[in-house]
Short mmCIF file of C-alpha atoms and ligand atoms in Angstrom, two decimals:
data_model
loop_
_atom_site.label_atom_id
_atom_site.label_comp_id
_atom_site.label_asym_id
_atom_site.label_seq_id
_atom_site.Cartn_x
_atom_site.Cartn_y
_atom_site.Cartn_z
CA MET J 1 227.51 59.90 23.26
CA THR J 2 228.34 63.55 22.67
CA THR J 3 231.72 65.03 23.15
CA THR J 4 232.06 68.69 23.95
CA ASP J 5 235.38 68.99 22.28
CA PRO J 6 236.67 72.45 21.30
CA GLY J 7 236.13 73.05 17.62
CA THR J 8 238.99 73.52 15.26
CA GLU J 9 237.54 76.51 13.44
CA VAL J 10 238.95 79.85 14.48
CA GLY J 11 239.64 78.59 18.02
CA ARG J 12 235.89 78.74 18.85
CA ASP J 13 234.40 76.13 21.15
CA LEU J 14 231.74 74.05 19.48
CA LEU J 15 229.31 71.85 21.36
CA ARG J 16 228.98 68.80 19.15
CA PHE J 17 225.84 66.66 18.96
CA PRO J 18 225.98 62.87 18.68
CA PRO J 19 226.61 61.40 15.24
CA GLY J 20 223.26 60.75 13.53
CA PHE J 21 221.40 63.31 15.66
CA ARG J 22 218.17 64.03 13.77
CA TRP J 23 217.70 67.68 12.81
CA GLY J 24 214.37 68.90 11.49
CA ALA J 25 211.50 71.31 11.61
CA ALA J 26 207.86 70.73 12.46
CA THR J 27 204.45 71.84 11.22
CA ALA J 28 200.85 70.67 11.45
CA SER J 29 198.22 70.16 8.76
CA PHE J 30 195.61 72.69 9.83
CA GLN J 31 198.25 75.30 10.56
CA ILE J 32 199.90 75.33 7.13
CA GLU J 33 197.93 73.47 4.45
CA GLY J 34 195.05 75.81 3.62
CA ALA J 35 192.95 74.23 0.84
CA THR J 36 190.32 73.41 3.46
CA GLY J 37 187.60 72.82 0.83
CA VAL J 38 189.71 71.08 -1.79
CA ASP J 39 189.71 67.50 -3.12
CA GLY J 40 187.00 66.14 -0.87
CA ARG J 41 188.42 67.24 2.48
CA GLY J 42 185.72 67.15 5.13
CA PRO J 43 185.31 69.85 7.79
CA SER J 44 187.33 69.57 10.99
CA ILE J 45 186.50 70.90 14.43
CA TRP J 46 188.93 73.74 13.73
CA ASP J 47 187.03 74.79 10.61
CA THR J 48 183.87 74.90 12.70
CA PHE J 49 185.52 76.60 15.69
CA ALA J 50 187.30 79.26 13.61
CA ALA J 51 183.95 80.19 12.04
CA ARG J 52 182.56 80.92 15.52
CA PRO J 53 182.62 84.72 16.05
CA GLY J 54 185.30 85.68 18.56
CA ALA J 55 186.82 82.20 18.79
CA VAL J 56 189.99 83.06 16.88
CA LEU J 57 191.78 86.40 17.02
CA GLY J 58 190.92 88.60 14.09
CA GLY J 59 188.43 86.04 12.83
CA ASP J 60 191.33 84.16 11.20
CA THR J 61 190.65 80.71 9.78
CA GLY J 62 192.57 77.87 8.19
CA GLU J 63 192.53 79.80 4.93
CA PRO J 64 194.91 80.56 3.38
CA ALA J 65 197.45 79.50 5.98
CA CYS J 66 200.61 78.80 3.97
CA ASP J 67 198.77 77.15 1.07
CA HIS J 68 201.16 74.27 1.64
CA TYR J 69 198.67 71.92 0.00
CA HIS J 70 199.68 73.49 -3.33
CA ARG J 71 203.13 74.92 -2.50
CA TYR J 72 204.66 71.85 -0.86
CA PRO J 73 207.27 71.26 -3.61
CA ALA J 74 208.84 74.69 -3.01
CA ASP J 75 208.56 74.21 0.76
CA VAL J 76 210.34 70.86 0.53
CA ALA J 77 213.02 72.54 -1.57
CA LEU J 78 213.43 75.09 1.25
CA MET J 79 213.83 72.23 3.74
CA ALA J 80 216.56 70.75 1.56
CA GLU J 81 218.23 74.17 1.27
CA LEU J 82 218.29 74.35 5.08
CA GLY J 83 219.78 70.87 5.25
CA LEU J 84 216.93 69.38 7.28
CA GLY J 85 217.36 65.64 7.72
CA ALA J 86 213.75 65.16 8.75
CA TYR J 87 210.40 66.92 8.54
CA ARG J 88 207.69 66.48 11.15
CA PHE J 89 204.20 67.08 9.79
CA SER J 90 200.68 65.87 10.44
CA LEU J 91 198.08 64.21 8.27
CA ALA J 92 194.68 65.89 8.15
CA TRP J 93 192.30 63.12 9.18
CA PRO J 94 189.39 64.88 7.40
CA ARG J 95 191.35 64.81 4.11
CA ILE J 96 191.69 61.04 4.37
CA GLN J 97 188.32 60.20 5.95
CA PRO J 98 186.01 63.21 5.43
CA LEU J 99 183.53 61.85 7.98
CA GLY J 100 186.16 60.44 10.33
CA ALA J 101 185.06 56.89 9.56
CA GLY J 102 184.24 54.72 6.62
CA ARG J 103 184.88 56.09 3.16
CA VAL J 104 188.45 57.00 2.32
CA GLU J 105 189.07 60.02 0.08
CA PRO J 106 191.73 58.92 -2.44
CA ARG J 107 192.63 62.53 -3.25
CA GLY J 108 193.50 63.09 0.38
CA LEU J 109 195.82 60.11 0.46
CA ALA J 110 197.24 61.18 -2.90
CA PHE J 111 198.33 64.53 -1.46
CA TYR J 112 200.32 62.80 1.26
CA ASP J 113 201.75 60.40 -1.32
CA ARG J 114 203.03 63.41 -3.26
CA LEU J 115 204.41 65.11 -0.15
CA VAL J 116 206.17 61.98 1.13
CA ASP J 117 207.62 61.22 -2.31
CA GLU J 118 208.91 64.81 -2.58
CA LEU J 119 210.57 64.51 0.82
CA LEU J 120 212.18 61.17 0.02
CA ALA J 121 213.42 62.51 -3.30
CA ARG J 122 215.26 65.19 -1.29
CA GLU J 123 216.46 62.59 1.25
CA ILE J 124 214.41 64.19 4.02
CA GLU J 125 212.90 61.69 6.44
CA PRO J 126 209.12 62.06 6.91
CA VAL J 127 208.06 62.01 10.58
CA VAL J 128 204.29 61.70 10.49
CA THR J 129 201.87 62.78 13.21
CA LEU J 130 198.51 61.11 12.77
CA TYR J 131 196.57 63.63 14.86
CA HIS J 132 197.44 67.27 15.41
CA TRP J 133 194.03 68.50 16.54
CA ASP J 134 191.94 68.59 13.34
CA LEU J 135 189.31 66.04 14.33
CA PRO J 136 186.69 65.43 11.64
CA GLN J 137 183.63 67.46 12.64
CA ALA J 138 181.37 64.47 12.00
CA LEU J 139 182.99 62.71 14.95
CA GLU J 140 182.58 65.74 17.19
CA ASP J 141 178.91 65.76 16.22
CA VAL J 142 178.63 62.46 18.09
CA GLY J 143 180.73 63.48 21.08
CA GLY J 144 184.25 63.75 19.75
CA TRP J 145 186.94 62.73 22.21
CA ARG J 146 184.36 62.62 25.01
CA ASN J 147 182.89 59.65 23.13
CA ARG J 148 184.85 56.42 23.65
CA ASP J 149 184.02 55.32 20.10
CA THR J 150 186.31 58.05 18.75
CA ALA J 151 189.30 56.11 20.10
CA TYR J 152 188.32 53.18 17.88
CA ARG J 153 187.69 55.44 14.86
CA PHE J 154 191.19 56.86 15.43
CA ALA J 155 192.75 53.40 15.43
CA GLU J 156 190.92 52.55 12.19
CA TYR J 157 192.20 55.80 10.61
CA ALA J 158 195.72 55.09 11.88
CA ALA J 159 195.62 51.62 10.38
CA LEU J 160 194.61 52.83 6.92
CA ALA J 161 197.04 55.76 6.85
CA HIS J 162 199.85 53.55 8.08
CA GLU J 163 198.93 50.82 5.58
CA HIS J 164 199.00 53.33 2.74
CA LEU J 165 202.17 55.27 3.59
CA GLY J 166 204.05 52.72 5.65
CA ASP J 167 206.12 51.50 2.70
CA ARG J 168 207.84 54.91 2.70
CA VAL J 169 207.24 56.32 6.21
CA ARG J 170 208.83 54.58 9.19
CA GLN J 171 208.40 57.28 11.84
CA TRP J 172 204.84 57.45 13.22
CA THR J 173 203.55 59.62 16.05
CA THR J 174 199.99 58.93 17.15
CA LEU J 175 198.99 62.17 18.92
CA ASN J 176 200.38 65.64 19.28
CA GLU J 177 199.75 67.04 22.77
CA PRO J 178 196.67 65.17 24.00
CA TRP J 179 196.70 67.60 26.95
CA CYS J 180 195.79 70.42 24.58
CA SER J 181 193.17 68.37 22.72
CA ALA J 182 191.50 67.34 25.98
CA PHE J 183 191.83 70.42 28.17
CA LEU J 184 192.01 73.40 25.81
CA GLY J 185 189.32 71.70 23.76
CA TYR J 186 186.94 70.42 26.44
CA ALA J 187 187.92 71.93 29.84
CA ASN J 188 188.05 75.68 29.24
CA GLY J 189 187.21 75.52 25.56
CA ILE J 190 189.66 78.09 24.20
CA HIS J 191 190.50 75.62 21.45
CA ALA J 192 188.24 73.56 19.21
CA PRO J 193 185.67 72.22 19.78
CA GLY J 194 185.24 75.00 22.39
CA VAL J 195 183.49 72.95 25.06
CA VAL J 196 183.53 73.73 28.80
CA ASP J 197 183.15 70.36 30.53
CA PRO J 198 185.96 69.67 33.02
CA LYS J 199 184.83 66.14 33.89
CA GLY J 200 184.29 65.40 30.21
CA SER J 201 187.76 66.75 29.44
CA LEU J 202 189.31 64.12 31.69
CA GLU J 203 187.23 61.44 29.98
CA ALA J 204 188.46 62.89 26.66
CA ALA J 205 192.05 62.62 27.88
CA HIS J 206 191.45 58.96 28.63
CA HIS J 207 189.88 58.32 25.24
CA LEU J 208 192.79 60.08 23.51
CA LEU J 209 195.25 57.83 25.36
CA LEU J 210 193.10 54.79 24.57
CA GLY J 211 193.13 55.80 20.90
CA HIS J 212 196.90 56.12 21.09
CA GLY J 213 197.26 52.62 22.51
CA LEU J 214 194.85 51.07 20.01
CA ALA J 215 196.69 52.78 17.15
CA VAL J 216 200.06 51.58 18.44
CA GLN J 217 198.71 48.04 18.61
CA VAL J 218 197.36 48.04 15.06
CA MET J 219 200.44 49.71 13.60
CA ARG J 220 202.72 47.34 15.46
CA ASP J 221 200.76 44.41 14.07
CA GLN J 222 201.11 45.62 10.50
CA ALA J 223 204.44 47.44 10.72
CA PRO J 224 207.80 46.25 9.52
CA ASP J 225 210.28 45.89 12.34
CA ASP J 226 212.03 49.14 11.51
CA HIS J 227 209.02 51.36 12.09
CA GLU J 228 209.28 53.60 15.17
CA LEU J 229 206.10 54.54 17.03
CA SER J 230 205.82 57.51 19.37
CA ILE J 231 203.59 60.07 21.05
CA VAL J 232 204.31 63.78 21.54
CA LEU J 233 203.52 65.51 24.85
CA ASN J 234 203.70 69.18 25.84
CA PHE J 235 205.26 68.94 29.25
CA CYS J 236 205.30 71.71 31.79
CA ALA J 237 208.68 72.42 33.32
CA LEU J 238 207.78 73.61 36.81
CA THR J 239 210.26 76.02 38.30
CA VAL J 240 209.81 76.55 42.05
CA ASP J 241 211.51 79.14 44.25
CA ASP J 242 210.94 77.43 47.58
CA ASP J 243 209.12 74.61 49.34
CA SER J 244 205.96 76.68 49.75
CA GLN J 245 205.31 76.17 46.03
CA LEU J 246 205.89 72.42 45.98
CA ASP J 247 202.30 71.30 46.49
CA ALA J 248 201.00 73.67 43.84
CA ALA J 249 203.70 72.36 41.51
CA ARG J 250 202.70 68.79 42.32
CA LYS J 251 199.11 69.47 41.32
CA VAL J 252 200.05 71.05 37.99
CA ASP J 253 202.71 68.43 37.31
CA GLY J 254 200.04 65.82 37.95
CA LEU J 255 197.52 67.25 35.52
CA GLN J 256 199.94 68.09 32.72
CA ASN J 257 202.76 65.59 33.00
CA ARG J 258 201.93 62.55 35.14
CA LEU J 259 198.32 62.17 33.95
CA PHE J 260 199.87 61.11 30.64
CA LEU J 261 203.29 59.78 31.58
CA ASP J 262 202.01 57.35 34.21
CA PRO J 263 199.45 55.44 32.11
CA LEU J 264 201.80 55.49 29.11
CA GLY J 265 204.46 54.05 31.39
CA GLY J 266 202.17 51.29 32.65
CA ARG J 267 201.61 52.92 36.05
CA GLY J 268 197.94 53.80 35.58
CA TYR J 269 196.48 57.16 36.48
CA PRO J 270 198.26 58.96 39.34
CA ARG J 271 196.34 58.55 42.58
CA ASP J 272 196.81 62.15 43.68
CA VAL J 273 195.35 63.45 40.42
CA VAL J 274 192.37 61.10 40.67
CA GLU J 275 191.79 62.24 44.26
CA ASP J 276 192.27 65.94 43.45
CA THR J 277 189.77 65.78 40.58
CA ALA J 278 187.21 63.49 42.23
CA TRP J 279 185.06 66.53 43.15
CA LEU J 280 184.26 66.91 39.45
CA GLY J 281 182.66 63.48 39.42
CA ASP J 282 184.04 60.01 38.81
CA TRP J 283 185.69 60.44 35.44
CA THR J 284 187.64 57.22 35.99
CA ALA J 285 184.43 55.31 35.22
CA ALA J 286 185.53 55.89 31.62
CA VAL J 287 188.46 53.55 32.24
CA HIS J 288 187.28 50.08 31.21
CA ASP J 289 188.99 46.82 32.10
CA GLY J 290 192.01 46.38 29.87
CA ASP J 291 192.25 50.04 28.83
CA LEU J 292 195.38 50.67 30.88
CA ASP J 293 197.16 47.73 29.29
CA VAL J 294 196.27 49.07 25.84
CA ILE J 295 197.53 52.56 26.70
CA ALA J 296 200.83 51.15 27.97
CA ALA J 297 201.61 49.49 24.63
CA PRO J 298 205.37 49.92 24.21
CA ILE J 299 206.56 52.78 22.01
CA ASP J 300 210.00 53.56 20.65
CA TRP J 301 210.52 57.19 21.65
CA MET J 302 208.80 60.07 23.41
CA GLY J 303 208.33 63.43 21.72
CA VAL J 304 208.94 66.44 23.96
CA ASN J 305 207.47 69.86 23.18
CA TYR J 306 208.97 72.65 25.25
CA TYR J 307 208.61 76.41 25.00
CA SER J 308 208.87 78.01 28.43
CA PRO J 309 208.83 77.22 32.16
CA THR J 310 205.74 77.21 34.38
CA ARG J 311 205.69 79.01 37.73
CA VAL J 312 203.01 78.41 40.35
CA ALA J 313 202.26 79.23 43.96
CA PRO J 314 199.55 78.25 46.45
CA ALA J 315 196.41 80.36 46.16
CA ALA J 316 195.12 82.16 49.25
CA ASP J 317 192.01 79.97 49.09
CA PRO J 318 192.98 76.29 48.86
CA LEU J 319 189.65 75.54 47.19
CA ALA J 320 189.83 78.37 44.66
CA VAL J 321 189.12 76.97 41.20
CA GLY J 322 191.14 78.57 38.43
CA ASP J 323 189.64 79.56 35.08
CA GLY J 324 192.46 77.94 33.16
CA PRO J 325 192.50 74.67 31.22
CA PHE J 326 193.42 72.43 34.16
CA PRO J 327 190.27 70.46 35.08
CA GLY J 328 189.63 70.21 38.79
CA LEU J 329 192.71 72.23 39.74
CA ARG J 330 192.13 74.09 43.00
CA GLY J 331 194.26 76.30 45.21
CA VAL J 332 196.89 77.19 42.63
CA ASP J 333 197.93 80.56 41.24
CA PHE J 334 199.95 80.72 38.05
CA LEU J 335 202.71 83.28 38.43
CA PRO J 336 203.61 85.77 35.71
CA PRO J 337 206.67 85.16 33.56
CA ARG J 338 210.01 86.53 34.69
CA GLY J 339 212.75 88.25 32.72
CA GLU J 340 212.70 88.09 28.93
CA VAL J 341 209.45 87.09 27.29
CA THR J 342 208.75 86.32 23.64
CA GLY J 343 206.38 88.26 21.45
CA PHE J 344 203.72 85.81 22.65
CA GLY J 345 204.47 86.74 26.29
CA TRP J 346 206.11 83.38 27.08
CA GLU J 347 209.07 83.40 29.46
CA VAL J 348 212.42 82.61 27.87
CA ASP J 349 214.33 80.14 30.05
CA ALA J 350 216.35 77.48 28.27
CA SER J 351 217.41 75.94 31.60
CA GLY J 352 213.85 74.68 31.97
CA LEU J 353 214.44 72.43 28.97
CA THR J 354 217.55 70.88 30.48
CA ALA J 355 215.72 70.28 33.76
CA LEU J 356 212.76 68.75 31.94
CA LEU J 357 214.92 66.41 29.86
CA THR J 358 216.81 65.31 32.96
CA ARG J 359 213.54 64.54 34.72
CA LEU J 360 212.16 62.66 31.72
CA ARG J 361 215.28 60.49 31.55
CA ARG J 362 214.14 59.19 34.94
CA ASP J 363 210.40 59.04 34.31
CA VAL J 364 210.20 57.88 30.71
CA GLY J 365 213.09 55.50 30.15
CA LEU J 366 212.87 55.91 26.37
CA PRO J 367 214.86 57.88 23.84
CA LEU J 368 213.60 61.45 23.66
CA VAL J 369 213.11 63.70 20.64
CA ILE J 370 212.55 67.45 20.95
CA THR J 371 209.59 67.53 18.61
CA GLU J 372 208.80 71.23 19.12
CA ASN J 373 210.81 74.13 20.43
CA GLY J 374 210.64 77.69 19.17
CA SER J 375 209.51 81.21 19.81
CA ALA J 376 207.16 83.79 18.38
CA TRP J 377 208.37 87.30 17.70
CA PRO J 378 207.15 90.15 15.52
CA ASP J 379 209.17 89.93 12.30
CA VAL J 380 209.88 92.61 9.74
CA VAL J 381 210.97 91.94 6.17
CA GLU J 382 213.51 94.57 5.15
CA ASP J 383 215.27 94.41 1.78
CA GLY J 384 214.18 90.81 1.46
CA GLN J 385 215.74 89.86 4.79
CA VAL J 386 214.31 88.92 8.19
CA VAL J 387 217.00 89.45 10.78
CA ASP J 388 215.28 87.79 13.73
CA GLU J 389 217.97 88.13 16.37
CA ALA J 390 215.71 87.21 19.30
CA ARG J 391 214.48 84.00 17.69
CA THR J 392 218.04 83.11 16.74
CA ARG J 393 219.22 83.63 20.32
CA TYR J 394 216.30 81.55 21.62
CA LEU J 395 217.18 78.77 19.18
CA VAL J 396 220.87 78.61 20.02
CA ASP J 397 220.32 78.95 23.78
CA HIS J 398 217.83 76.08 23.74
CA LEU J 399 220.10 73.92 21.62
CA ARG J 400 222.83 74.50 24.18
CA ALA J 401 220.33 73.41 26.83
CA VAL J 402 219.65 70.21 24.87
CA HIS J 403 223.37 69.63 24.52
CA GLU J 404 223.80 70.05 28.29
CA ALA J 405 221.23 67.33 28.88
CA ILE J 406 222.87 65.02 26.36
CA ALA J 407 226.27 65.61 27.94
CA ALA J 408 224.68 64.64 31.28
CA GLY J 409 223.58 61.32 29.79
CA VAL J 410 220.04 62.01 28.52
CA ASP J 411 219.34 60.03 25.34
CA VAL J 412 218.05 62.78 23.06
CA ARG J 413 217.88 61.65 19.45
CA GLY J 414 216.72 64.74 17.61
CA TYR J 415 215.50 68.32 17.54
CA PHE J 416 212.65 69.78 15.45
CA ALA J 417 212.32 73.54 15.34
CA TRP J 418 208.81 74.88 15.72
CA SER J 419 208.12 75.87 13.11
CA LEU J 420 209.38 75.55 9.54
CA LEU J 421 206.93 78.27 8.44
CA ASP J 422 205.01 81.07 10.08
CA ASN J 423 201.52 79.63 10.36
CA PHE J 424 198.03 79.63 11.89
CA GLU J 425 198.62 79.79 15.64
CA TRP J 426 195.26 78.41 16.73
CA ALA J 427 193.22 80.86 18.82
CA ALA J 428 195.84 83.55 18.12
CA GLY J 429 195.27 83.20 14.39
CA TYR J 430 198.11 84.54 12.24
CA SER J 431 199.18 87.06 14.86
CA GLN J 432 202.12 85.03 16.11
CA ARG J 433 205.06 84.10 13.91
CA PHE J 434 207.04 81.00 15.00
CA GLY J 435 208.62 80.19 11.66
CA ILE J 436 212.29 80.01 10.80
CA VAL J 437 210.91 80.93 7.40
CA HIS J 438 208.73 84.02 7.05
CA VAL J 439 205.45 83.73 5.16
CA ASP J 440 203.74 86.73 3.57
CA TYR J 441 200.15 85.49 3.75
CA ASP J 442 199.03 87.90 1.02
CA THR J 443 201.63 86.88 -1.54
CA GLN J 444 202.66 83.52 -0.04
CA VAL J 445 206.29 84.57 -0.57
CA ARG J 446 208.64 82.68 1.73
CA THR J 447 211.76 84.37 3.20
CA VAL J 448 214.29 82.34 5.15
CA LYS J 449 214.98 84.18 8.40
CA ARG J 450 218.34 84.52 10.10
CA SER J 451 217.20 81.85 12.54
CA GLY J 452 216.67 79.50 9.60
CA ARG J 453 220.16 80.22 8.30
CA THR J 454 221.56 79.65 11.79
CA LEU J 455 219.78 76.31 12.07
CA ALA J 456 221.23 75.36 8.68
CA GLU J 457 224.73 76.18 9.95
CA VAL J 458 224.11 74.17 13.14
CA ILE J 459 222.94 71.21 11.07
CA GLY J 460 225.96 71.50 8.79
CA ALA J 461 228.32 71.45 11.78
CA ASN J 462 226.16 69.13 13.92
CA ALA J 463 227.15 71.54 16.63
CA VAL J 464 226.31 74.84 18.25
CA PRO J 465 228.77 77.50 19.39
CA ALA J 466 229.53 77.22 23.10
CA THR J 467 229.27 80.98 23.32
CA GLY J 468 227.79 83.64 21.10
CA TYR J 469 225.35 83.08 18.29
CA ASP J 470 227.45 82.81 15.18
CA LEU J 471 229.11 79.70 13.93
CA PRO J 472 232.58 80.24 12.54
C1 GCO B 1 201.56 73.25 20.38
C2 GCO B 1 201.26 72.85 19.05
C3 GCO B 1 201.69 73.78 17.96
C4 GCO B 1 201.71 75.26 18.34
C5 GCO B 1 203.05 75.64 18.92
C6 GCO B 1 203.06 77.09 19.39
O1 GCO B 1 202.58 72.78 20.89
O2 GCO B 1 200.78 73.99 20.95
O3 GCO B 1 201.84 71.59 18.79
O4 GCO B 1 200.70 73.53 17.01
O5 GCO B 1 201.49 76.05 17.21
O6 GCO B 1 203.34 74.88 20.04
O7 GCO B 1 202.05 77.28 20.33
#
């Protein structure tokens, strides 16, 4: 495992990562590709949602994004320049199956052929996410994730994508953040498809997990032994001050962490969550015989997305229903962030990542990969440079937090910065910049930021400085 041996350079301490640690950056199809009406791509729920007045800040849409659909060769060259060993990206289901079922669009598959071949030519490992929120609109028209059939359409899509690319792609993630798809999409509706149906959102969460399990089964059946299958979850790292906050923390932990971890781990849905949400109606009727066994299909690693800690306290009224995305949550107040916050208003606390990884070592029992970690700040391009000190500090502090977990025995296999490029930040449109590479959306000029250069140095050394933010 890792050794925290003092570096040799200039007497500085370096925290070294394990040999073979996978370094990368992450993106998602709808957030960077643009070309939403090109080569037979069908509409997704995000195309529809973004066209809804007021749904996305500034009326932003998936156009032009980063025009990655056309500019991918230069973007892959940037990845190589940064020394990335892997690139996490998602396939746009509506590019491959414009109606979400049936006919396959060969031009959609051909784009991902080109992208994968470009990555392999640069010796960058493709890490493919099958679903990062851009559900084909045609499936939403018949219920979307609230419709059990969508789980089976997803498995069919997974099978054909995996069949087509599996000779070159061995890393496959089924879903990115089913919590967001289910609850931001169907509980409080601030994300596509913009539905407010708390009971339905829990049924959607089940159907997403069912789709995950069905996809794992079909990919396992057709996969060579060296393929690795995974799922990516956005965990909340609950930070409590005292025992008075424990029950509120339990409720939120249940709805964001254990609702997914327990069935994935073969433990079924957590009883306390089922009881706490029963007042919405019996959503567990959506759980058919055999579903839980399908969901618990073994995977090879768990993706962990972490940005900031979550702080909660009991509400004055134990039955007070919040207006947030947690279906059925009652009697909980979310506390404001403390100390430094990012440009997005998210609290900066790298220790939350160490605590989360330590907890997941106990609750998951699989290798872990940090599949997203990053921060949004307002960037300025001056003389062709973006000196993003705050993002660089965030990056190095969180890498030190990962190293601390590894040194304590947590099996972390890799780290993917969110994000390679500034991109479409969902309901916030293009207002938030997470990239380690700046994108001028008018000119599409890319500018590697200081944080990108720092990540490149970290990758080159396979280490981070124990103190400070500059590698020797
Ligand atoms: C998520 C998504 C990303 C976001 C990023 C910043 O984790 O919400 O995977 O698409 O853009 O996390 O919010």
